[in-house]
PDB file of C-alpha atoms in Angstrom:
ATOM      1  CA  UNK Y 154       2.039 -32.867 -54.991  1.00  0.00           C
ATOM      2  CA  UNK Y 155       0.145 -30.175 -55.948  1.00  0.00           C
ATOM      3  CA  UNK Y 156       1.962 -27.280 -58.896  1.00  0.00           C
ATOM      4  CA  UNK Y 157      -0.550 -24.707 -57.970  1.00  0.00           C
ATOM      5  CA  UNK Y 158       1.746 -21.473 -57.298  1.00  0.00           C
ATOM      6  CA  UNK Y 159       0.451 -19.057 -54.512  1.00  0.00           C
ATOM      7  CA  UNK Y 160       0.076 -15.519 -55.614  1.00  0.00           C
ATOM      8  CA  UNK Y 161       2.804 -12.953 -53.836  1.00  0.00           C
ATOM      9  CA  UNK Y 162       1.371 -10.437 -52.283  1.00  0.00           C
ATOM     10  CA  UNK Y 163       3.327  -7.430 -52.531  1.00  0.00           C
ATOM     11  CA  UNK Y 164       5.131  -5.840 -49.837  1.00  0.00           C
ATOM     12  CA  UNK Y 165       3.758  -2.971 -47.693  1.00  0.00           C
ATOM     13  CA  UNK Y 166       5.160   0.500 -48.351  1.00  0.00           C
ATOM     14  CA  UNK Y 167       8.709   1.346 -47.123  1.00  0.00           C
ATOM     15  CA  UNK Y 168       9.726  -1.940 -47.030  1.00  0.00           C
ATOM     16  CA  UNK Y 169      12.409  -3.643 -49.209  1.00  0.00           C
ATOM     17  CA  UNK Y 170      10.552  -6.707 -49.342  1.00  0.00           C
ATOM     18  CA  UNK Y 171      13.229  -8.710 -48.346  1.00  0.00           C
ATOM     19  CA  UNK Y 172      12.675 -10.580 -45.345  1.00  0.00           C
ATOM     20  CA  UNK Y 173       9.598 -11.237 -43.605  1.00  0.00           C
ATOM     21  CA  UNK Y 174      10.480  -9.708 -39.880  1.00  0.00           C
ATOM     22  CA  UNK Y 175      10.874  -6.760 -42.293  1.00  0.00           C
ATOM     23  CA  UNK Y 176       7.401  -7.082 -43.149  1.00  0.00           C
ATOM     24  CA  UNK Y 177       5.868  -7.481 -39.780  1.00  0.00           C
ATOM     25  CA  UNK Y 178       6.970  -4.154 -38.575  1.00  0.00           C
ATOM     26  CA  UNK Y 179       4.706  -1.296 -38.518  1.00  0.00           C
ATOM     27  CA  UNK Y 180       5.255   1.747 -40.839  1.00  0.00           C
ATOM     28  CA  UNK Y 181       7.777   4.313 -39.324  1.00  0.00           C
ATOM     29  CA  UNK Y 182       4.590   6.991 -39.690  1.00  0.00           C
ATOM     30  CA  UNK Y 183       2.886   5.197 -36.962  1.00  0.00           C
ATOM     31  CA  UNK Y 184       5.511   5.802 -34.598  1.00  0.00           C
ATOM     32  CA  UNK Y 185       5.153   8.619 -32.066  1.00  0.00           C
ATOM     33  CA  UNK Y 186       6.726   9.685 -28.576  1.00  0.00           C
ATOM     34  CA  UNK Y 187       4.286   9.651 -26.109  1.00  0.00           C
ATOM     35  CA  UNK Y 188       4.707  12.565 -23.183  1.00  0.00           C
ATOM     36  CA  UNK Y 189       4.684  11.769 -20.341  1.00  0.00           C
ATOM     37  CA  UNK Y 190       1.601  11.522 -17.102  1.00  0.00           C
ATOM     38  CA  UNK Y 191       0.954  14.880 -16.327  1.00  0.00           C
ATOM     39  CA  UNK Y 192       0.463  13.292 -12.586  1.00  0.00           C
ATOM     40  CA  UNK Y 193       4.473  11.437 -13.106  1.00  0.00           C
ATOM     41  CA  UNK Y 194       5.788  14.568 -10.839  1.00  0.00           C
ATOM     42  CA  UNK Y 195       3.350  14.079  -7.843  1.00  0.00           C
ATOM     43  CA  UNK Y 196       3.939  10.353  -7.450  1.00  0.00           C
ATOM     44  CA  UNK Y 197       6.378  10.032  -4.931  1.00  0.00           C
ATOM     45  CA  UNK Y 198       7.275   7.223  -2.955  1.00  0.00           C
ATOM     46  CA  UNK Y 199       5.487   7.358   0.810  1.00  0.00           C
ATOM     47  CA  UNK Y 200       7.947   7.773   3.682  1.00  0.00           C
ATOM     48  CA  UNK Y 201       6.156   5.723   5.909  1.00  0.00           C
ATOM     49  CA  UNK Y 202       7.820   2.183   6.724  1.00  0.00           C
ATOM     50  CA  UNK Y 203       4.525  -0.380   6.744  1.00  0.00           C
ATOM     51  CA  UNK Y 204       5.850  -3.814   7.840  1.00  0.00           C
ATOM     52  CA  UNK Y 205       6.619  -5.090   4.279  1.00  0.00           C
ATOM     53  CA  UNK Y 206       9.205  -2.626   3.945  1.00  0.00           C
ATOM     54  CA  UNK Y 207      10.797  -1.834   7.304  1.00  0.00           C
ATOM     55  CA  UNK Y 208      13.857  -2.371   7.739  1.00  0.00           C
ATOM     56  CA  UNK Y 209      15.370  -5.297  10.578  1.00  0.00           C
ATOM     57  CA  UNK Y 210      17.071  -3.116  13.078  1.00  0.00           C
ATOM     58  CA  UNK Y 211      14.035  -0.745  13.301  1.00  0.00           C
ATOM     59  CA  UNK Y 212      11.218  -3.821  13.844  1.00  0.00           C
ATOM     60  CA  UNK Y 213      14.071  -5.125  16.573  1.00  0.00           C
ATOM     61  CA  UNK Y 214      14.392  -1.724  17.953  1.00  0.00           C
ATOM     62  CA  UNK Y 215      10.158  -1.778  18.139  1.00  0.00           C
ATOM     63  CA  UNK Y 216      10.505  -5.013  19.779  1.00  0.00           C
ATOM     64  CA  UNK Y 217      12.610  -4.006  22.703  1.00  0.00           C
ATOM     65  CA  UNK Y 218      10.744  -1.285  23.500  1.00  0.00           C
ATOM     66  CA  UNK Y 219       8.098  -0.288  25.981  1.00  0.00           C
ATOM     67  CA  UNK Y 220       4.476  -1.129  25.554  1.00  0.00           C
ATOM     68  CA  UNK Y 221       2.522   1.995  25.170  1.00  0.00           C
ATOM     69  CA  UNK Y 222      -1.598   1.774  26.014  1.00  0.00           C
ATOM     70  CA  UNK Y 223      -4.124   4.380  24.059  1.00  0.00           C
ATOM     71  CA  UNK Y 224      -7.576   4.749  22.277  1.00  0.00           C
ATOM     72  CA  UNK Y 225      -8.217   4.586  18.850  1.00  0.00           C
ATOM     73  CA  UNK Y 226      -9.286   7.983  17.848  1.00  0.00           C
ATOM     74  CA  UNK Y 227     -10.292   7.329  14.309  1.00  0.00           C
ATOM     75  CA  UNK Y 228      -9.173   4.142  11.665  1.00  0.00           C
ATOM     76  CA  UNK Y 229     -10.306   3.618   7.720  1.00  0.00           C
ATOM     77  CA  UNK Y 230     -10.089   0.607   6.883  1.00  0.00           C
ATOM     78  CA  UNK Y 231     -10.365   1.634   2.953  1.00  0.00           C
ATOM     79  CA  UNK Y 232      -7.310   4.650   3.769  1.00  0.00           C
ATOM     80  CA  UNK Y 233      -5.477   2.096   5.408  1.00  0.00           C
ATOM     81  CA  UNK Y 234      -4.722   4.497   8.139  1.00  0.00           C
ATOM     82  CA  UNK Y 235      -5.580   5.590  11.537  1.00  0.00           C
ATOM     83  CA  UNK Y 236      -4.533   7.416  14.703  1.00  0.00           C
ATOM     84  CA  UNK Y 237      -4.187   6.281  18.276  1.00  0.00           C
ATOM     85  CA  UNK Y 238      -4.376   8.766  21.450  1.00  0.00           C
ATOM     86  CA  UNK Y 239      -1.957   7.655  23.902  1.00  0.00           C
ATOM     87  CA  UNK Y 240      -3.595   7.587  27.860  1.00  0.00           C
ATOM     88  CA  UNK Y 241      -0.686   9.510  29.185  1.00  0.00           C
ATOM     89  CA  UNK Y 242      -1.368  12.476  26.382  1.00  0.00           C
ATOM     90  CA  UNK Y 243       0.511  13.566  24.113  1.00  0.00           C
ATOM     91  CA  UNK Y 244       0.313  14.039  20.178  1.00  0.00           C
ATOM     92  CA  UNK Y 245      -2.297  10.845  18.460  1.00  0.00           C
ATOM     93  CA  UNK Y 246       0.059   8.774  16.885  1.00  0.00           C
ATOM     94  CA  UNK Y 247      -0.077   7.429  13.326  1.00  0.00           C
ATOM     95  CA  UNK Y 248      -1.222   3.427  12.640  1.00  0.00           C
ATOM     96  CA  UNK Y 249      -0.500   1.584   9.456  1.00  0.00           C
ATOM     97  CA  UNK Y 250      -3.121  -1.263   8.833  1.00  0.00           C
ATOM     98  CA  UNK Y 251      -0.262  -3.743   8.215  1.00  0.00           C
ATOM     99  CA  UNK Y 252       0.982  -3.290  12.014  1.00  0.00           C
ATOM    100  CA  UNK Y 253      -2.335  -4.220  13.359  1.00  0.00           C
ATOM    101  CA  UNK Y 254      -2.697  -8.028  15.063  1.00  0.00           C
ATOM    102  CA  UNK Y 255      -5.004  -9.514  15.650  1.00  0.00           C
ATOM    103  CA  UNK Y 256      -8.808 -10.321  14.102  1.00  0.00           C
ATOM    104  CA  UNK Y 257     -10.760  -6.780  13.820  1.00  0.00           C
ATOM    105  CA  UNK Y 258     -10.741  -3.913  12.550  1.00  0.00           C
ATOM    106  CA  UNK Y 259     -10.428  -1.129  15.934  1.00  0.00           C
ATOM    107  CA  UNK Y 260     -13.021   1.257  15.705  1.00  0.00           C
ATOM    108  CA  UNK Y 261     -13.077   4.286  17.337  1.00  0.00           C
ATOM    109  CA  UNK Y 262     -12.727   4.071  21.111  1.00  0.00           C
ATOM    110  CA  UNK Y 263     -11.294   0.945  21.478  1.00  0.00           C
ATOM    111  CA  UNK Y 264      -8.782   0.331  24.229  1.00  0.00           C
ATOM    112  CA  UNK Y 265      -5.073  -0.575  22.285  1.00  0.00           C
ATOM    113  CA  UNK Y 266      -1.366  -1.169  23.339  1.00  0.00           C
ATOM    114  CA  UNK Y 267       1.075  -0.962  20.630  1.00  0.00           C
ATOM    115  CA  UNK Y 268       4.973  -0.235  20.549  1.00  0.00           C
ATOM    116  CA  UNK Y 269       6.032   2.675  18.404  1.00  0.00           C
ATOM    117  CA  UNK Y 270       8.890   3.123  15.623  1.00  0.00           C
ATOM    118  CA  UNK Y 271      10.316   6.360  14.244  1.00  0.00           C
ATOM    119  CA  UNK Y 272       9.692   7.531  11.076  1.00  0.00           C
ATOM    120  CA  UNK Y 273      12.038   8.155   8.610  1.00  0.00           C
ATOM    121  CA  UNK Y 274      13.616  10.719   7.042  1.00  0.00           C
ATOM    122  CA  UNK Y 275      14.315  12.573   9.647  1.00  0.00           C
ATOM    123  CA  UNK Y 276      13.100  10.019  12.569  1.00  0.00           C
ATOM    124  CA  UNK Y 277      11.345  12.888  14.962  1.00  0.00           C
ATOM    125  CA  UNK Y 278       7.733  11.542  14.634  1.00  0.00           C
ATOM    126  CA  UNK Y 279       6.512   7.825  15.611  1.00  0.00           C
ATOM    127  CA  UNK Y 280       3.885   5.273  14.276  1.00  0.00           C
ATOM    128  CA  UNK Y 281       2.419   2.656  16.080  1.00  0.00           C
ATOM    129  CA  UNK Y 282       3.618  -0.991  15.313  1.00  0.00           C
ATOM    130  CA  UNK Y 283       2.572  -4.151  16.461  1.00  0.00           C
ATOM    131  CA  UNK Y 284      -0.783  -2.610  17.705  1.00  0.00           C
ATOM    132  CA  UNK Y 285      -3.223  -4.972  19.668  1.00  0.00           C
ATOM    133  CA  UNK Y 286      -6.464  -4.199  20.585  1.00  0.00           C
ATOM    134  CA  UNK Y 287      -7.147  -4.795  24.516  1.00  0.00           C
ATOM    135  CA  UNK Y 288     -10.902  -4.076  25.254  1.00  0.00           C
ATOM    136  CA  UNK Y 289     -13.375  -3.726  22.779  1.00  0.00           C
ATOM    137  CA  UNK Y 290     -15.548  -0.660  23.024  1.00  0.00           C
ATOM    138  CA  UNK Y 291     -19.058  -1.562  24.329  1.00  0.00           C
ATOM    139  CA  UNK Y 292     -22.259  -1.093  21.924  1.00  0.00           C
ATOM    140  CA  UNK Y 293     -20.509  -1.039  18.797  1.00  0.00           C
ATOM    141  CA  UNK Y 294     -20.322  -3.365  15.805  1.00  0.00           C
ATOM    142  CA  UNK Y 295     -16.532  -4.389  15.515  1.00  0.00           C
ATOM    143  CA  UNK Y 296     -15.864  -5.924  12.008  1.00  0.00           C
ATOM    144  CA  UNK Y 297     -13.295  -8.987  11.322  1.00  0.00           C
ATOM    145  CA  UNK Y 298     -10.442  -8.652   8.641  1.00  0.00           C
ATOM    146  CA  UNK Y 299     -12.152 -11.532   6.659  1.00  0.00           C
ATOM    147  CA  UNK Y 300     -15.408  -9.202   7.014  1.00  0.00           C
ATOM    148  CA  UNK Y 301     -18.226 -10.463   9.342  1.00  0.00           C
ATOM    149  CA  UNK Y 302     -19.694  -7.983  11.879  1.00  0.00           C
ATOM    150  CA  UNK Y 303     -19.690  -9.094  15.421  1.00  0.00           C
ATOM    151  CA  UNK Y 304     -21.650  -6.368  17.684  1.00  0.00           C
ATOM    152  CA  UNK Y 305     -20.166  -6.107  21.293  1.00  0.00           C
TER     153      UNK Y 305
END
C-alpha cells in the first residue's frame, strides 16, 4: 500500500503519447527500403530433377527401363555432381548424388549400372538415376557416405 507515484516519462518524438503499442514503434526516420541482392537476377531455380523433387511418372518411367553399365569418369562429392561414361559410348552422362545407392562414394573408374531419366525442360538429355556401383576400382581408397576410408 505504498502512495509513492512513479514519474512519467515522456513520450518519444512523433508520438501522441497515447497508447503504449504507439510507443514501442520505431521513429518513421528509421525506416528505409532496402534494394534489392544485386545477385536476386542470377538465382534461378536448377532444372535438374534430384530424387526429392522428381516427379512419380518419371521415377516409374526410370524404373521400367533398361539397366545401362558405365565408368565413373569423374564425381565431387562437395559439387554434388558427377559424370558416368557409358561402355557402349556415347556422350558421359550426368549423376546427381541423391540417385546414388548404396555405401561409397564412386571414384573415378569404378565399374556402375544405373537407369537413366530425361531431363526437363525440353527432355533431350539424360541423368543417371538409381546408380549402383558394381566393381570397385582396384588400388584406390573408396570413401563411405558416413566418411571412413576403406582402400581396395
Amino acid at each position: 500500500m505504498s502512495s509513492q507515484a512513479r514519474p512519467e516519462t515522456p513520450p518519444p518524438e512523433g508520438s501522441t503519447g497515447s497508447s503504449k503499442s504507439e510507443s514501442l514503434k520505431p521513429p518513421a526516420c528509421r525506416h528505409r527500403d532496402r534494394s534489392p541482392s544485386p545477385m536476386r537476377s542470377y538465382l534461378i531455380p536448377s532444372p535438374l530433377p534430384t530424387r526429392r523433387n522428381r516427379t512419380c511418372s518419371a521415377t516409374a518411367r526410370a524404373s521400367e527401363g533398361p539397366v545401362f553399365v558405365g565408368v565413373c569418369k569423374c564425381f565431387s562429392r562437395s559439387k554434388g555432381h558427377g559424370f558416368i561414361t557409358p561402355s557402349d559410348g556415347g556422350k558421359d552422362i550426368f549423376v546427381h548424388i541423391s540417385d546414388i545407392e548404396g555405401e561409397y562414394v564412386p571414384v573415378e573408374g569404378d565399374e556402375l549400372s544405373y537407369k537413366v531419366c530425361s531431363i526437363p525442360p525440353k527432355y533431350e538429355k539424360v541423368q543417371a538415376v538409381e546408380v549402383n556401383i558394381t566393381h570397385l576400382k582396384p588400388g584406390t581408397k573408396h570413401e563411405t557416405w558416413s566418411g571412413h576410408v576403406i582402400t581396395s
